[in-house]
mmCIF file of C-alpha atoms and ligand atoms in Angstrom:
data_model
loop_
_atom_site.group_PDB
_atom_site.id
_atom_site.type_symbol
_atom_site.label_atom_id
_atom_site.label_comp_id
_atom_site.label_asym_id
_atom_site.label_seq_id
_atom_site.Cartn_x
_atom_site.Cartn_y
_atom_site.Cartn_z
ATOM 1 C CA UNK P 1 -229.447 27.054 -106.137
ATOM 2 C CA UNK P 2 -231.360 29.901 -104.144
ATOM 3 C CA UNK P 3 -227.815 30.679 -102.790
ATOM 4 C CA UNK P 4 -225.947 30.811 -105.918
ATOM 5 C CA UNK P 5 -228.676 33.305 -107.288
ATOM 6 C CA UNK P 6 -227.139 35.720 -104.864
ATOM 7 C CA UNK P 7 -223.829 35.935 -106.067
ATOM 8 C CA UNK P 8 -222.796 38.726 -108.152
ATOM 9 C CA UNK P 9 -221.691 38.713 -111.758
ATOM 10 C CA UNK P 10 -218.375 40.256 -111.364
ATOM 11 C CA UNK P 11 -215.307 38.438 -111.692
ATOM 12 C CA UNK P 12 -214.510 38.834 -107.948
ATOM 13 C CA UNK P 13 -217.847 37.353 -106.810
ATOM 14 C CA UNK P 14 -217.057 34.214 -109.464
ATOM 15 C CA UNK P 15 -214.209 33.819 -108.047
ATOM 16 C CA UNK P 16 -215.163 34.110 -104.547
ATOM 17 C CA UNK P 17 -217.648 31.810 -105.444
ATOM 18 C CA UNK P 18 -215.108 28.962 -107.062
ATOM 19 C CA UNK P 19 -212.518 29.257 -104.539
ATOM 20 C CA UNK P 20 -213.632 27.033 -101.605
ATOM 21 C CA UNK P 21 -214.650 24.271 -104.368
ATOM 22 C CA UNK P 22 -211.435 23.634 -106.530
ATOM 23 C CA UNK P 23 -209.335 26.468 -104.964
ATOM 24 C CA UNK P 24 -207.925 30.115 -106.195
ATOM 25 C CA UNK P 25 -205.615 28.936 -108.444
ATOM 26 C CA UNK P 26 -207.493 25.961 -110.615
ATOM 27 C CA UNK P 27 -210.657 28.960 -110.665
ATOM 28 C CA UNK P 28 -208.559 31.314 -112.109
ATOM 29 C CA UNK P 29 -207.064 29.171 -114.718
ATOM 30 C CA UNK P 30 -210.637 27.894 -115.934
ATOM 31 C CA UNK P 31 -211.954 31.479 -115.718
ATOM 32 C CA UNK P 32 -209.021 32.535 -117.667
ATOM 33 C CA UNK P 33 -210.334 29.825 -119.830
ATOM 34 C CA UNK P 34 -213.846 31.037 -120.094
ATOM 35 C CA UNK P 35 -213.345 34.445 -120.626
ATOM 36 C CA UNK P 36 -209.741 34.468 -122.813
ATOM 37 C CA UNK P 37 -208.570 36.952 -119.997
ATOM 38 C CA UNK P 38 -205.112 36.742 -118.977
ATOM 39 C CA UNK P 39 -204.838 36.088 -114.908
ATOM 40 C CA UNK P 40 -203.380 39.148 -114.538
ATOM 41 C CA UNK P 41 -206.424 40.889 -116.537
ATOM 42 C CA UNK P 42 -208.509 38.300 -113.995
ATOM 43 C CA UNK P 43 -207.181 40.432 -110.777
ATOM 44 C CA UNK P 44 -206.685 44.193 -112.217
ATOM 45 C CA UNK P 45 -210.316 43.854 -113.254
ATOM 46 C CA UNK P 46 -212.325 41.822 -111.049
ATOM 47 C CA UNK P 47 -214.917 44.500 -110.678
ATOM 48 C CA UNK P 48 -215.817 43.968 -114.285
ATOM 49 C CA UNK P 49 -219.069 41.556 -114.760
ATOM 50 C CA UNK P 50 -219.333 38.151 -116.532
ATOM 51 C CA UNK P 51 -222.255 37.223 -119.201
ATOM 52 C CA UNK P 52 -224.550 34.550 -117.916
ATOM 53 C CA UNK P 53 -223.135 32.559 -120.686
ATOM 54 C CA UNK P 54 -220.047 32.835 -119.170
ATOM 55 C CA UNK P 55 -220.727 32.076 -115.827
ATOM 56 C CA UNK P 56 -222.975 28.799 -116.995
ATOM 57 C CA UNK P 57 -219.186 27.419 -118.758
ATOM 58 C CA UNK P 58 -217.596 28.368 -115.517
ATOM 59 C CA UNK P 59 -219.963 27.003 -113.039
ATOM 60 C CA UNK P 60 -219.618 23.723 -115.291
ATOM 61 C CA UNK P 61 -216.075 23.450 -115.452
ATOM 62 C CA UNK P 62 -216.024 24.221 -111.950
ATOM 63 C CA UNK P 63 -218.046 21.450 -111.161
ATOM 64 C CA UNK P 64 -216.435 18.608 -113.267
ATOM 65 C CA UNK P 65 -213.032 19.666 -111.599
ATOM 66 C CA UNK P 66 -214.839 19.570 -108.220
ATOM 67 C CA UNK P 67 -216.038 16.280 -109.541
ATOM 68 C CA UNK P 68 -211.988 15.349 -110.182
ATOM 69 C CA UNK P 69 -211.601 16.201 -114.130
ATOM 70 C CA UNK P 70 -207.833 17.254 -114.490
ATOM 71 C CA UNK P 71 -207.648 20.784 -115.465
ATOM 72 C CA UNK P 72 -205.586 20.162 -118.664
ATOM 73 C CA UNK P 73 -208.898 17.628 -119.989
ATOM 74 C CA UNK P 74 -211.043 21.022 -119.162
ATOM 75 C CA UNK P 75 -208.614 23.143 -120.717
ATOM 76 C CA UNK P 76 -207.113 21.316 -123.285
ATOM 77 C CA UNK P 77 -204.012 22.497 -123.249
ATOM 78 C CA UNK P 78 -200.896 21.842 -120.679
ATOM 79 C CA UNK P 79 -197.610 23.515 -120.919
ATOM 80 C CA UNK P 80 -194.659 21.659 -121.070
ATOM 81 C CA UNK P 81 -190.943 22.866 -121.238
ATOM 82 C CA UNK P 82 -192.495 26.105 -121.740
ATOM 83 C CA UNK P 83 -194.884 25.155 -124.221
ATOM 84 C CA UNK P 84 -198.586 24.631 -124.688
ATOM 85 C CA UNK P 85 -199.336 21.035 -125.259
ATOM 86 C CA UNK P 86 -202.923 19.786 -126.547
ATOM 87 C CA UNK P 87 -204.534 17.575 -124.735
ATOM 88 C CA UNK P 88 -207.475 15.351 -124.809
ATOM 89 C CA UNK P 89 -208.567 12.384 -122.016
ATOM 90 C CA UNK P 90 -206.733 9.957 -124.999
ATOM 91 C CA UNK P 91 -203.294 10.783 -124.232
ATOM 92 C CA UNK P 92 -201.214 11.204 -120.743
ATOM 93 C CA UNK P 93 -201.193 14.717 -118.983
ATOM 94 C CA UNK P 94 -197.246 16.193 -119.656
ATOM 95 C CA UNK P 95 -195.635 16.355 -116.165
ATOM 96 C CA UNK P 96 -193.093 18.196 -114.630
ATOM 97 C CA UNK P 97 -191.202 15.332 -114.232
ATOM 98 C CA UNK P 98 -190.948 14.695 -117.758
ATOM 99 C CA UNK P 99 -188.664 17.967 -118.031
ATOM 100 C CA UNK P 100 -185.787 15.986 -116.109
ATOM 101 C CA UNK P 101 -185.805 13.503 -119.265
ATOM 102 C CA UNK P 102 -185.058 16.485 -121.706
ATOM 103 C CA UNK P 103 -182.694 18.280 -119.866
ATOM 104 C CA UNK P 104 -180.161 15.147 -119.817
ATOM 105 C CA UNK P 105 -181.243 14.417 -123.408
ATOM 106 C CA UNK P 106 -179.754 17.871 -123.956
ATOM 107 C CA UNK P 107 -177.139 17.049 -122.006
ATOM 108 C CA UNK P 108 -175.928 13.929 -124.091
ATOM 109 C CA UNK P 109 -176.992 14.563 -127.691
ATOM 110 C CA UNK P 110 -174.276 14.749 -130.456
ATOM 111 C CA UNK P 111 -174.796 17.532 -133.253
ATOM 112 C CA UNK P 112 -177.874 17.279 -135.149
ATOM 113 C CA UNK P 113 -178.970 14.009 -133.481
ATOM 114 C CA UNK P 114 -181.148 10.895 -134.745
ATOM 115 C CA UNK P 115 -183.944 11.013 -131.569
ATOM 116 C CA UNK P 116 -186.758 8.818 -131.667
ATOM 117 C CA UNK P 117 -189.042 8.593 -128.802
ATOM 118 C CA UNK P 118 -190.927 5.472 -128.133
ATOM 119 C CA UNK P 119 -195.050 6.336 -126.693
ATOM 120 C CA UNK P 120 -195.124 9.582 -127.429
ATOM 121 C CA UNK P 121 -198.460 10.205 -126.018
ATOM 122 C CA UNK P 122 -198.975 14.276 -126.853
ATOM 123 C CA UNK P 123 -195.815 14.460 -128.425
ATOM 124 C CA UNK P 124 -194.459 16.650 -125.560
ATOM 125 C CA UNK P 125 -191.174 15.102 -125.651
ATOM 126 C CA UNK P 126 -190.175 14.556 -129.514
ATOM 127 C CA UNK P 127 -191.267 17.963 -130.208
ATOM 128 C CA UNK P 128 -189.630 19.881 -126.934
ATOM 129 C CA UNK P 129 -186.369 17.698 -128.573
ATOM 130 C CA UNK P 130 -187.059 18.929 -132.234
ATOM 131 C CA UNK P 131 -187.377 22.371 -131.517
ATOM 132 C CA UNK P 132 -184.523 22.842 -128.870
ATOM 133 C CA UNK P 133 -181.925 20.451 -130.640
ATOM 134 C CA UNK P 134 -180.793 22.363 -133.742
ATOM 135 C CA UNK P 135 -180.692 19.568 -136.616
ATOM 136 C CA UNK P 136 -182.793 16.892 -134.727
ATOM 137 C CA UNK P 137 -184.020 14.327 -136.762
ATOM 138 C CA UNK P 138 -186.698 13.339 -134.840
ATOM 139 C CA UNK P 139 -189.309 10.120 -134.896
ATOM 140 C CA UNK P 140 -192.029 9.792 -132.402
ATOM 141 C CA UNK P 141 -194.175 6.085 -132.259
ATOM 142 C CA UNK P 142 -197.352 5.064 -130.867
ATOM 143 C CA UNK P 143 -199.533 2.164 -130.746
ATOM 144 C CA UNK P 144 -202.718 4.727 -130.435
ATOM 145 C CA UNK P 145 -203.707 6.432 -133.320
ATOM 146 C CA UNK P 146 -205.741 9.222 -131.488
ATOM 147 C CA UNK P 147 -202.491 9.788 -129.570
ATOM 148 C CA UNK P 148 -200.485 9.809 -133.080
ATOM 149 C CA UNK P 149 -203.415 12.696 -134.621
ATOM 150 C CA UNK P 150 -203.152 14.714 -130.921
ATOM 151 C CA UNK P 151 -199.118 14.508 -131.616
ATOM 152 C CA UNK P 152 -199.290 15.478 -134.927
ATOM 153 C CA UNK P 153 -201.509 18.494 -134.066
ATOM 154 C CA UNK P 154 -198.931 19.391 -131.441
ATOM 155 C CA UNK P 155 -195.818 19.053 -133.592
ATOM 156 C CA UNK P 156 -197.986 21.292 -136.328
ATOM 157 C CA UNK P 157 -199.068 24.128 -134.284
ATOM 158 C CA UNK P 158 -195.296 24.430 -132.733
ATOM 159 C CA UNK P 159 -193.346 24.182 -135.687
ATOM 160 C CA UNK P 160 -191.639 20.700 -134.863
ATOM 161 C CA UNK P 161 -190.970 18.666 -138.052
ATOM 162 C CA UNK P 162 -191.513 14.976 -136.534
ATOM 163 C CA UNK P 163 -192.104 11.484 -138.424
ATOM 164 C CA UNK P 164 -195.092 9.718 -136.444
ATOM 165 C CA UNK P 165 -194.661 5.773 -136.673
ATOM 166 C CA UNK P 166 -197.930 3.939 -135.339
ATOM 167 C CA UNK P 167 -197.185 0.880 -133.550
ATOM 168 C CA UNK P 168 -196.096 -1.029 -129.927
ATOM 169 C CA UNK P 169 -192.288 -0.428 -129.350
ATOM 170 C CA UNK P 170 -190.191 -1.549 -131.293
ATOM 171 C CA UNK P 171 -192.565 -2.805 -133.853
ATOM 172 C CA UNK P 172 -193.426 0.413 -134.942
ATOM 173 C CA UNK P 173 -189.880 0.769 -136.489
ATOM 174 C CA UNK P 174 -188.028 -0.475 -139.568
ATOM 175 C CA UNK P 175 -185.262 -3.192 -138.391
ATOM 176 C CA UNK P 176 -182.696 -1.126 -139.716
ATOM 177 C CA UNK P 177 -182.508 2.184 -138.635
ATOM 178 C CA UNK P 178 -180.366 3.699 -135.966
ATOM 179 C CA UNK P 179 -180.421 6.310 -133.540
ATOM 180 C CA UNK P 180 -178.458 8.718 -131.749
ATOM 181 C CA UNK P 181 -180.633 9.002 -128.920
ATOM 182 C CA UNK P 182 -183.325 6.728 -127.520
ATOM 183 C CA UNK P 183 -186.235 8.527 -125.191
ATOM 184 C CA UNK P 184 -188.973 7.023 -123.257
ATOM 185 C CA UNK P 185 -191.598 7.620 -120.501
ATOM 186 C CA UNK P 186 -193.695 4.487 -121.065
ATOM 187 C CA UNK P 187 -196.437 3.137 -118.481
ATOM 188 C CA UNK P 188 -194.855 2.593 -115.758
ATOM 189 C CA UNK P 189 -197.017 2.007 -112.669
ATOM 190 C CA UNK P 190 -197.732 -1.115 -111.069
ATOM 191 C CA UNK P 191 -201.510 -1.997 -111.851
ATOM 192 C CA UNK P 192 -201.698 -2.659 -107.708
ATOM 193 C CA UNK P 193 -200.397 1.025 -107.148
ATOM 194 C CA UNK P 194 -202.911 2.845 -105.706
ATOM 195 C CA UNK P 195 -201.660 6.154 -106.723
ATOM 196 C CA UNK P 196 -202.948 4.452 -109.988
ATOM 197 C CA UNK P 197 -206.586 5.384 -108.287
ATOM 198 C CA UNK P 198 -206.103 8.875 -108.526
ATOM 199 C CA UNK P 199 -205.143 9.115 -112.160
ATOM 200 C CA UNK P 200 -208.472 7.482 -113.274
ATOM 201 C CA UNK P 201 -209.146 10.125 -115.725
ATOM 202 C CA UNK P 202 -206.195 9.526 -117.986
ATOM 203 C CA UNK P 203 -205.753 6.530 -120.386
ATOM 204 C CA UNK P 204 -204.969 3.454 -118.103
ATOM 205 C CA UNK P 205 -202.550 1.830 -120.774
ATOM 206 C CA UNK P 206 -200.391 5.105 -121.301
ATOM 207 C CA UNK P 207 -200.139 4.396 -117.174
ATOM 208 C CA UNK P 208 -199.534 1.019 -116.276
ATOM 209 C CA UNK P 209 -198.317 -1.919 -118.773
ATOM 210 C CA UNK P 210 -200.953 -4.358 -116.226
ATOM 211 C CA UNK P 211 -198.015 -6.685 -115.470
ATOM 212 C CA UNK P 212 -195.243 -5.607 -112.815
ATOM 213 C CA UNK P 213 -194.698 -1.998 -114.159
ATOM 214 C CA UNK P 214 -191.589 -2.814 -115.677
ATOM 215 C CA UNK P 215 -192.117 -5.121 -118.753
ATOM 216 C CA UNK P 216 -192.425 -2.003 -121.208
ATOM 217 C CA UNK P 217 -189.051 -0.511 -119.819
ATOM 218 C CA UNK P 218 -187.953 -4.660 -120.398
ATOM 219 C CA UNK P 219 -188.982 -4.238 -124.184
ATOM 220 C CA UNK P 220 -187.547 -1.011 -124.807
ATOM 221 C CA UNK P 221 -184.053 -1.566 -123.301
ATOM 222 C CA UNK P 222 -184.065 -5.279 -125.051
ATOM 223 C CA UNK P 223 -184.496 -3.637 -128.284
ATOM 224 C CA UNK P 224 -182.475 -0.071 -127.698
ATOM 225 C CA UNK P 225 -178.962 -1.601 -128.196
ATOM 226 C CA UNK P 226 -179.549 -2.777 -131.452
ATOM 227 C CA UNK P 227 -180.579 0.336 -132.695
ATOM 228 C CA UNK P 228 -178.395 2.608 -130.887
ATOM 229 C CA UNK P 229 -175.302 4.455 -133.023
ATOM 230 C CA UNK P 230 -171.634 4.023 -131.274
ATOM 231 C CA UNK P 231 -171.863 6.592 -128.150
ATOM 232 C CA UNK P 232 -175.922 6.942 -128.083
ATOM 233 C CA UNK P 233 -177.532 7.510 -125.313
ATOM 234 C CA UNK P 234 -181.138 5.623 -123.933
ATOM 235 C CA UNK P 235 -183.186 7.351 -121.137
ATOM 236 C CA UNK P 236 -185.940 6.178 -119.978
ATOM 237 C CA UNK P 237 -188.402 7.447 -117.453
ATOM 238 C CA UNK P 238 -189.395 5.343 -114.738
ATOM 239 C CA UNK P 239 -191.360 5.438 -111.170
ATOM 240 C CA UNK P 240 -189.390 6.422 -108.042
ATOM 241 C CA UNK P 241 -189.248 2.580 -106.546
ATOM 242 C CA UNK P 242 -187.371 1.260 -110.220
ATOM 243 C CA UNK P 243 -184.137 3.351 -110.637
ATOM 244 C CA UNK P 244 -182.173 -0.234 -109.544
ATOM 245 C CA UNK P 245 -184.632 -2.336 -111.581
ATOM 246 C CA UNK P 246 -184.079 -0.309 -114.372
ATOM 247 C CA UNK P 247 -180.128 -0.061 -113.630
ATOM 248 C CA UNK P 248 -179.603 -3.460 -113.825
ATOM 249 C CA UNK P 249 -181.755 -4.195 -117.013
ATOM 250 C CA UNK P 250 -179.451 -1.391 -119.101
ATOM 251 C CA UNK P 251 -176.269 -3.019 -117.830
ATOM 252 C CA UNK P 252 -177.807 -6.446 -118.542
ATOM 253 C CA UNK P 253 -178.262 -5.194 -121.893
ATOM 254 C CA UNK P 254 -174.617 -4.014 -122.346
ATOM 255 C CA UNK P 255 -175.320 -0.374 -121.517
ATOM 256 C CA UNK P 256 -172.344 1.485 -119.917
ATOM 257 C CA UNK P 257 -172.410 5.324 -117.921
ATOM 258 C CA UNK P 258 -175.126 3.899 -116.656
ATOM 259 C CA UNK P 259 -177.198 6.332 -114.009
ATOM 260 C CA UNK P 260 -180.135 7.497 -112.206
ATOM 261 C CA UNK P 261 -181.564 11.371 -112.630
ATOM 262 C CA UNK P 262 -183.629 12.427 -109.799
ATOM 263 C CA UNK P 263 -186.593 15.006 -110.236
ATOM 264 C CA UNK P 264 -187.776 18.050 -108.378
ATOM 265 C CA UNK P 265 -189.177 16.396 -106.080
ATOM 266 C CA UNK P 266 -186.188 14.080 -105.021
ATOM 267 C CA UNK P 267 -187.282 10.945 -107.036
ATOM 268 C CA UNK P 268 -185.560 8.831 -108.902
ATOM 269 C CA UNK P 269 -186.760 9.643 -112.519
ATOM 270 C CA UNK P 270 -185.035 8.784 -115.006
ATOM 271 C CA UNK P 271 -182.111 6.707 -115.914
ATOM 272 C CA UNK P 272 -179.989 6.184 -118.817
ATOM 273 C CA UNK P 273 -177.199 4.627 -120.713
ATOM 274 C CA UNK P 274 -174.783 4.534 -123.004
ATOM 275 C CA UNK P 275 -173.605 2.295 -125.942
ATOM 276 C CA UNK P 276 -170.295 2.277 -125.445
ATOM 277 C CA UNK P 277 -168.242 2.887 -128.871
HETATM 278 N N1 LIG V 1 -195.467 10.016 -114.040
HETATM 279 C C1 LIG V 1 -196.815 9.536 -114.090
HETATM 280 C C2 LIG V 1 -197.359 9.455 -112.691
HETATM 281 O O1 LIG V 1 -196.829 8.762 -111.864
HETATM 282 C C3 LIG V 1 -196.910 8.201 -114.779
HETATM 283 C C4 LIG V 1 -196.449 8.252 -116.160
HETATM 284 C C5 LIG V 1 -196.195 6.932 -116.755
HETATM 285 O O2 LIG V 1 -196.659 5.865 -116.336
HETATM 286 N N2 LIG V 1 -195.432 6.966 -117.762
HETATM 287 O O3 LIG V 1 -198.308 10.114 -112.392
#
């Protein structure tokens, strides 16, 4: 405490301050955060000085991050596809990854497409397909109705006109619809993962399905065929030890063209298939 009294108010000295705790980058985003300044206003003025109210929310967002809060749950907000996603602790972070699973949904969809994406968490996928596929008719589902209000609030505030279905899976939808495109990133992680460890702040059943990581990429793919138009297209993320699991399960299922996307970071991400006409 007697040590902290000595640093300075400016913006430099905060920063200074924050640094060798949660590092330069994560410190300027969260005093971006506190202060509405820009990052670049953050470094042309760091001589200017912060309230003390200021520098009480920044020493306290400093220390839950130090204390392993995600930014985006300190933030509330995450960009995604170029976007800013809201985001609470009751839906799933939107990853980088995630992007992969657009950009061959771009790839594939027909004109003004039927889309429906199954777990939509914060909605960073239906509406990142609603507003870049001109036409989309897009449904989103959930079996959490906080994530359902956080996706609605997304799909508001960005313009995306989505219809939110609350339910698990399949369930959530009536028998007899089709779709031109299936999407998915479900949980996926084995519930003896360990990397599961260091995603304790994020809801545990958007992660892992508790079984063997793959039984809610089973349900989906059981179900997708049925529902899929002549020539759609299912993708579904996955973890980067399942691209053969999942493989097989879509050409159990019938699928054909089936393949494996990788992401940036050379994992197997996503794969998909199509119902043949
Ligand atoms: N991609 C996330 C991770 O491994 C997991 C997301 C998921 O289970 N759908 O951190």
């Amino acid at each position: 405490m007697a040590e902290e009294t000595q640093i300075g108010p400016s913006i430099r000295a905060q920063l200074g301050k924050a640094t060798p705790v949660i590092g330069r980058f994560e410190a300027m985003i969260l005093l971006g955060f506190v202060t509405g300044r820009t990052r670049e206003n953050l470094i042309a003025h760091d001589d200017d000085e912060l309230t003390d109210e200021e520098i009480m929310r920044f020493d306290l967002l400093v220390s839950l991050r130090a204390a392993g809060t995600p930014v985006p749950y300190l933030t509330g907000t995450q960009e995604f596809y170029g976007r800013h996603f809201q985001v609470t602790d009751r839906v799933l972070i939107p990853r980088p990854d995630t992007e992969v699973l657009i950009e061959q949904a771009l790839l594939v969809a027909p004109a003004a497409p039927r889309i429906i994406d199954l777990g939509t968490g914060s909605g960073c996928i239906a509406v990142t397909l609603a507003l870049e596929i001109p036409g989309a008719k897009v449904t989103a589902t959930d079996s959490s109705s906080d994530a359902l209000e956080i996706a609605r609030g997304n799909a508001d505030v960005l313009g995306a006109d989505i219809r939110f279905l609350e339910g698990f899976w399949w369930d959530a939808v009536p028998a007899d619809e089709q779709f031109d495109l299936i999407v998915s990133n479900p949980p996926y992680i084995r519930p003896d993962d360990e990397h599961l460890r260091n995603l304790e702040y994020e809801p545990l059943g958007a992660l892992t399905d508790g079984i063997d990581g793959l039984e809610c990429l089973r349900v989906i793919s059981a179900g997708a065929m049925a529902r899929l138009s002549r020539g759609g297209w299912l993708l579904l993320e996955h973890g980067y030890d399942q691209g053969a699991d999942v493989r097989a399960m879509l050409e159990d299922a019938g699928f054909a063209a089936v393949r494996t996307i990788r992401d940036y970071g050379g994992n197997d991400r996503v794969t998909m298939g199509r119902r043949a006409d």
